[in-house]
Amino acid sequence: MVSKSSMSSSFLFLMALLLSCSSMSTAARYLEEEYPQLPKPELSPHPAMPELPKPELPAHPEVPELPHGAAVPELPKPEMPKVPELPHPEVPELPKLPELPHPEVPELPKPELPEHPVVPELPKPELPPLPKPEFHFPEPEAKP
């Protein structure tokens, strides 16, 4: 038996589906209707614009020519101050660590693994022979 809550939810779903279908059909009908062409309003002609005079730009200023590279005096190279050599600091030697004796590792016997059990071969199952397919082709009718 169907519970009351599932019936009410299915009823609500069906009502929503019905409302959406009816609204879609109404919207489609509105889209299919042809509206009458509205007359275009007549606009007044554009006012005549007075012609503006073209502005005169000032002439480009003349750039004086620069002298060639030979006329430019070379600057003296600056002298770098000498860096005094600092004495190399003596690094103390690291103390030698005493040698530690290596402990002897006792030899352990190898664990013996049990042999795998021998599995006998299974006999192959005998299958019955496949039946041959029988085709029944219709014989062509003789033309008079």
Rosetta silent file (secondary structure, phi, psi, omega in degrees, C-alpha in Angstrom):
SEQUENCE: MVSKSSMSSSFLFLMALLLSCSSMSTAARYLEEEYPQLPKPELSPHPAMPELPKPELPAHPEVPELPHGAAVPELPKPEMPKVPELPHPEVPELPKLPELPHPEVPELPKPELPEHPVVPELPKPELPPLPKPEFHFPEPEAKP
SCORE:     score description
SCORE:     0.000 S_00000001
   1 L     0.000  143.296 -177.825    0.000    0.000    0.000 S_00000001
   2 L   -82.104  134.940 -179.322    1.228    3.482   -0.827 S_00000001
   3 L   -74.529  161.275 -175.785    1.909    5.722    2.146 S_00000001
   4 H   -68.361  -35.447 -177.936    0.063    8.999    2.541 S_00000001
   5 H   -69.221  -37.578  179.104    3.222   11.154    2.351 S_00000001
   6 H   -71.107  -31.664  177.217    4.321    9.628   -0.959 S_00000001
   7 H   -67.597  -41.967 -178.589    0.813   10.124   -2.375 S_00000001
   8 H   -68.652  -36.671  178.995    0.775   13.766   -1.363 S_00000001
   9 H   -69.563  -37.551  177.456    4.265   14.350   -2.793 S_00000001
  10 H   -68.438  -35.438  177.282    3.311   12.674   -6.081 S_00000001
  11 H   -64.211  -42.942  178.267    0.108   14.769   -6.169 S_00000001
  12 H   -63.671  -39.806  178.771    2.144   17.955   -5.640 S_00000001
  13 H   -63.252  -43.180  179.400    4.566   16.891   -8.377 S_00000001
  14 H   -65.340  -38.720  178.618    1.711   16.274  -10.825 S_00000001
  15 H   -65.839  -41.365  178.474    0.134   19.652  -10.006 S_00000001
  16 H   -64.494  -39.183  177.978    3.469   21.428  -10.547 S_00000001
  17 H   -64.006  -42.314  179.375    3.903   19.581  -13.844 S_00000001
  18 H   -63.931  -44.069  179.645    0.414   20.583  -14.973 S_00000001
  19 H   -64.224  -40.439 -179.338    1.000   24.248  -14.079 S_00000001
  20 H   -68.333  -36.211  178.528    4.342   24.342  -15.876 S_00000001
  21 H   -65.943  -42.239 -178.772    2.820   22.741  -18.998 S_00000001
  22 H   -67.916  -37.896  179.012   -0.036   25.240  -19.090 S_00000001
  23 H   -68.977  -34.250  177.674    2.308   28.199  -18.604 S_00000001
  24 H   -66.625  -40.637 -179.900    4.593   26.894  -21.373 S_00000001
  25 H   -67.404  -37.142  177.319    1.675   26.585  -23.791 S_00000001
  26 H   -64.744  -42.415  179.281    0.521   30.131  -22.936 S_00000001
  27 H   -64.989  -38.087  178.611    4.033   31.475  -23.495 S_00000001
  28 H   -66.044  -37.963  179.476    4.255   29.641  -26.827 S_00000001
  29 H   -65.153  -40.956  177.607    0.938   31.131  -27.899 S_00000001
  30 H   -61.977  -38.637 -178.725    2.189   34.640  -27.046 S_00000001
  31 H   -69.974  -30.325 -178.154    5.316   34.046  -29.101 S_00000001
  32 H   -80.094  -19.276 -179.394    3.343   32.864  -32.130 S_00000001
  33 L   -68.168  144.327  177.259    1.065   35.927  -32.203 S_00000001
  34 L   -99.923  129.375  179.177    1.973   38.624  -34.714 S_00000001
  35 L   -90.589  146.474  178.335    2.001   42.156  -33.435 S_00000001
  36 L   -68.326  147.278  179.570    0.927   45.010  -35.722 S_00000001
  37 L   -70.782  128.450  178.081    3.750   47.100  -37.113 S_00000001
  38 L   -84.060  140.406  178.786    4.045   50.373  -35.244 S_00000001
  39 L   -70.304  140.290 -179.849    4.552   53.475  -37.388 S_00000001
  40 L   -75.574  132.953  179.094    8.021   54.936  -37.100 S_00000001
  41 L   -71.290  140.943 -179.897    7.971   58.409  -35.567 S_00000001
  42 L   -81.763  127.454 -179.928    9.237   61.116  -37.870 S_00000001
  43 L   -98.070  149.156  178.081   12.299   62.822  -36.508 S_00000001
  44 L   -71.709  150.733 -179.055   13.228   66.396  -37.229 S_00000001
  45 L   -66.226  153.631 -179.552   16.258   66.797  -39.518 S_00000001
  46 L   -65.486  142.296  177.720   19.626   67.255  -37.878 S_00000001
  47 L   -70.920  148.160 -179.395   20.670   70.881  -37.420 S_00000001
  48 L   -72.276  133.096  179.911   23.466   72.046  -39.711 S_00000001
  49 L   -94.606  134.486  178.061   26.798   72.201  -37.961 S_00000001
  50 L   -72.702  146.073  179.452   29.065   75.154  -38.743 S_00000001
  51 L   -74.789  132.322 -179.952   32.449   74.228  -40.160 S_00000001
  52 L   -92.123  143.995  178.722   35.223   74.749  -37.657 S_00000001
  53 L   -71.028  147.956 -179.988   38.558   76.192  -38.784 S_00000001
  54 L   -74.002  129.922 -179.063   41.469   73.762  -38.851 S_00000001
  55 L   -73.452  141.981  178.286   43.851   74.534  -35.969 S_00000001
  56 L   -94.191  126.468 -179.308   47.384   75.445  -36.965 S_00000001
  57 L   -88.454  145.999  178.088   50.030   73.535  -35.088 S_00000001
  58 L   -69.959  154.779 -179.469   53.306   75.242  -34.142 S_00000001
  59 L   -68.508  153.023  178.918   56.400   74.168  -36.044 S_00000001
  60 L   -67.536  138.997  178.141   58.624   71.507  -34.514 S_00000001
  61 L   -71.595  146.195 -179.799   61.546   72.979  -32.566 S_00000001
  62 L   -80.832  135.319 -179.777   64.933   72.397  -34.130 S_00000001
  63 L   -96.469  128.256  179.708   67.219   70.077  -32.196 S_00000001
  64 L   -69.894  147.521 -179.939   70.877   71.129  -32.170 S_00000001
  65 L   -73.764  142.245  179.113   73.313   68.575  -33.543 S_00000001
  66 L   -87.613  150.213  178.210   75.434   66.766  -31.000 S_00000001
  67 L   -70.405  157.035  179.856   79.222   66.625  -31.397 S_00000001
  68 L   -68.525  171.258 -176.773   80.795   63.395  -32.634 S_00000001
  69 H   -63.168  -29.076 -178.696   82.326   60.858  -30.235 S_00000001
  70 H   -70.049  -27.967 -176.879   85.878   62.167  -30.758 S_00000001
  71 H   -79.300  -17.063 -178.518   84.922   65.609  -29.460 S_00000001
  72 L   -83.416  125.263 -178.744   83.598   64.221  -26.154 S_00000001
  73 L   -72.576  145.461  178.492   86.410   64.031  -23.579 S_00000001
  74 L   -81.302  143.809  179.484   86.987   60.688  -21.885 S_00000001
  75 L   -85.472  145.574  178.716   86.489   60.565  -18.157 S_00000001
  76 L   -69.324  145.459  179.736   89.357   59.341  -15.978 S_00000001
  77 L   -74.417  133.608 -179.833   88.950   55.807  -14.616 S_00000001
  78 L   -73.755  143.190  179.193   88.316   55.853  -10.880 S_00000001
  79 L   -90.208  132.256 -179.610   90.905   54.104   -8.758 S_00000001
  80 L   -87.867  138.045  178.262   89.597   51.425   -6.477 S_00000001
  81 L   -69.545  145.730 -179.556   91.038   51.350   -2.948 S_00000001
  82 L   -75.699  138.558  178.911   93.138   48.283   -2.198 S_00000001
  83 L   -90.835  125.309 -179.530   91.569   45.767    0.126 S_00000001
  84 L   -70.327  143.863  179.106   93.997   44.690    2.857 S_00000001
  85 L   -78.549  132.253  179.918   94.645   40.955    3.076 S_00000001
  86 L   -94.285  147.282  178.581   93.344   39.463    6.277 S_00000001
  87 L   -68.799  143.632 -179.401   95.212   36.656    8.045 S_00000001
  88 L   -76.536  125.012 -178.446   93.753   33.204    7.511 S_00000001
  89 L   -73.100  145.925  179.222   92.297   31.907   10.798 S_00000001
  90 L   -85.006  132.821  179.931   93.554   28.548   11.999 S_00000001
  91 L   -97.634  126.859  179.680   90.903   25.868   12.275 S_00000001
  92 L   -70.610  146.922  179.634   91.417   23.445   15.163 S_00000001
  93 L   -75.172  149.000  178.270   91.568   19.763   14.244 S_00000001
  94 L   -77.247  142.633  178.053   88.704   17.531   15.265 S_00000001
  95 L   -69.736  144.157 -179.870   89.516   14.975   17.934 S_00000001
  96 L   -76.867  136.145  178.389   89.750   11.400   16.652 S_00000001
  97 L   -83.186  144.167  178.768   86.967    9.129   17.810 S_00000001
  98 L   -70.275  146.354  179.311   87.988    5.801   19.305 S_00000001
  99 L   -75.820  132.342 -179.775   87.322    2.767   17.124 S_00000001
 100 L   -93.913  141.709  179.182   84.462    0.694   18.416 S_00000001
 101 L   -73.024  143.424  178.973   84.675   -3.094   18.216 S_00000001
 102 L   -85.334  124.432  179.149   82.269   -4.760   15.802 S_00000001
 103 L   -73.440  145.222  179.197   80.055   -7.262   17.601 S_00000001
 104 L   -81.714  135.199 -179.951   79.871  -10.709   16.015 S_00000001
 105 L   -94.290  124.770 -179.766   76.471  -11.671   14.727 S_00000001
 106 L   -70.316  144.439  179.009   75.589  -15.282   15.477 S_00000001
 107 L   -81.334  130.509  179.983   74.612  -17.375   12.469 S_00000001
 108 L   -99.838  145.497  178.589   71.030  -18.526   12.607 S_00000001
 109 L   -71.161  147.241  179.396   69.898  -21.758   10.974 S_00000001
 110 L   -72.018  136.283  178.831   67.801  -21.391    7.842 S_00000001
 111 L   -73.263  138.564  179.229   64.154  -22.194    8.485 S_00000001
 112 L   -88.325  127.295  179.450   62.962  -25.236    6.600 S_00000001
 113 L   -92.418  142.542  178.013   59.849  -24.618    4.581 S_00000001
 114 L   -70.792  149.754  179.502   57.351  -27.424    4.118 S_00000001
 115 L   -71.859  150.082  177.564   57.047  -28.794    0.606 S_00000001
 116 L   -70.439  140.632  178.802   54.044  -27.830   -1.445 S_00000001
 117 L   -70.675  146.835  179.785   51.419  -30.558   -1.617 S_00000001
 118 L   -83.692  123.820 -179.764   51.087  -32.260   -4.990 S_00000001
 119 L   -97.674  124.473 -179.898   47.697  -31.547   -6.533 S_00000001
 120 L   -71.543  149.451  179.199   46.480  -34.294   -8.857 S_00000001
 121 L   -69.677  138.853  179.414   45.360  -33.242  -12.320 S_00000001
 122 L   -82.342  142.915  178.811   41.621  -32.988  -12.705 S_00000001
 123 L   -71.040  145.457  179.140   40.056  -35.040  -15.472 S_00000001
 124 L   -73.489  135.900  179.670   38.752  -33.055  -18.417 S_00000001
 125 L   -73.636  142.346  179.051   34.966  -33.001  -18.543 S_00000001
 126 L   -90.073  122.910 -179.801   33.455  -34.682  -21.550 S_00000001
 127 L   -98.722  145.504  177.042   31.093  -32.383  -23.395 S_00000001
 128 L   -69.413  153.546 -179.174   28.350  -33.673  -25.650 S_00000001
 129 L   -64.757  145.812 -179.686   28.906  -32.966  -29.353 S_00000001
 130 L   -71.129  137.887  177.905   27.533  -29.666  -30.619 S_00000001
 131 L   -73.178  143.490  179.067   24.390  -30.003  -32.706 S_00000001
 132 L   -76.819  135.897 -179.842   24.795  -28.970  -36.327 S_00000001
 133 L   -70.782  139.645  178.642   22.705  -25.916  -37.211 S_00000001
 134 L  -108.072  121.517  178.698   19.889  -26.597  -39.577 S_00000001
 135 L  -103.400  133.393  177.248   19.089  -23.839  -42.044 S_00000001
 136 L  -115.573   94.003  178.433   15.763  -23.779  -43.782 S_00000001
 137 L   -86.420  135.591  177.335   16.062  -21.474  -46.758 S_00000001
 138 L   -71.439  139.711  179.372   12.804  -20.797  -48.626 S_00000001
 139 L   -78.694  137.386  179.974   12.902  -22.012  -52.173 S_00000001
 140 L   -67.924  141.083 -179.778   12.398  -19.268  -54.752 S_00000001
 141 L   -75.423  144.725  179.858    9.085  -19.368  -56.520 S_00000001
 142 L   -75.550  133.111  179.716    9.149  -20.094  -60.211 S_00000001
 143 L   -86.793  134.806  179.617    8.254  -17.079  -62.314 S_00000001
 144 L   -75.194    0.000    0.000    5.674  -17.750  -65.057 S_00000001
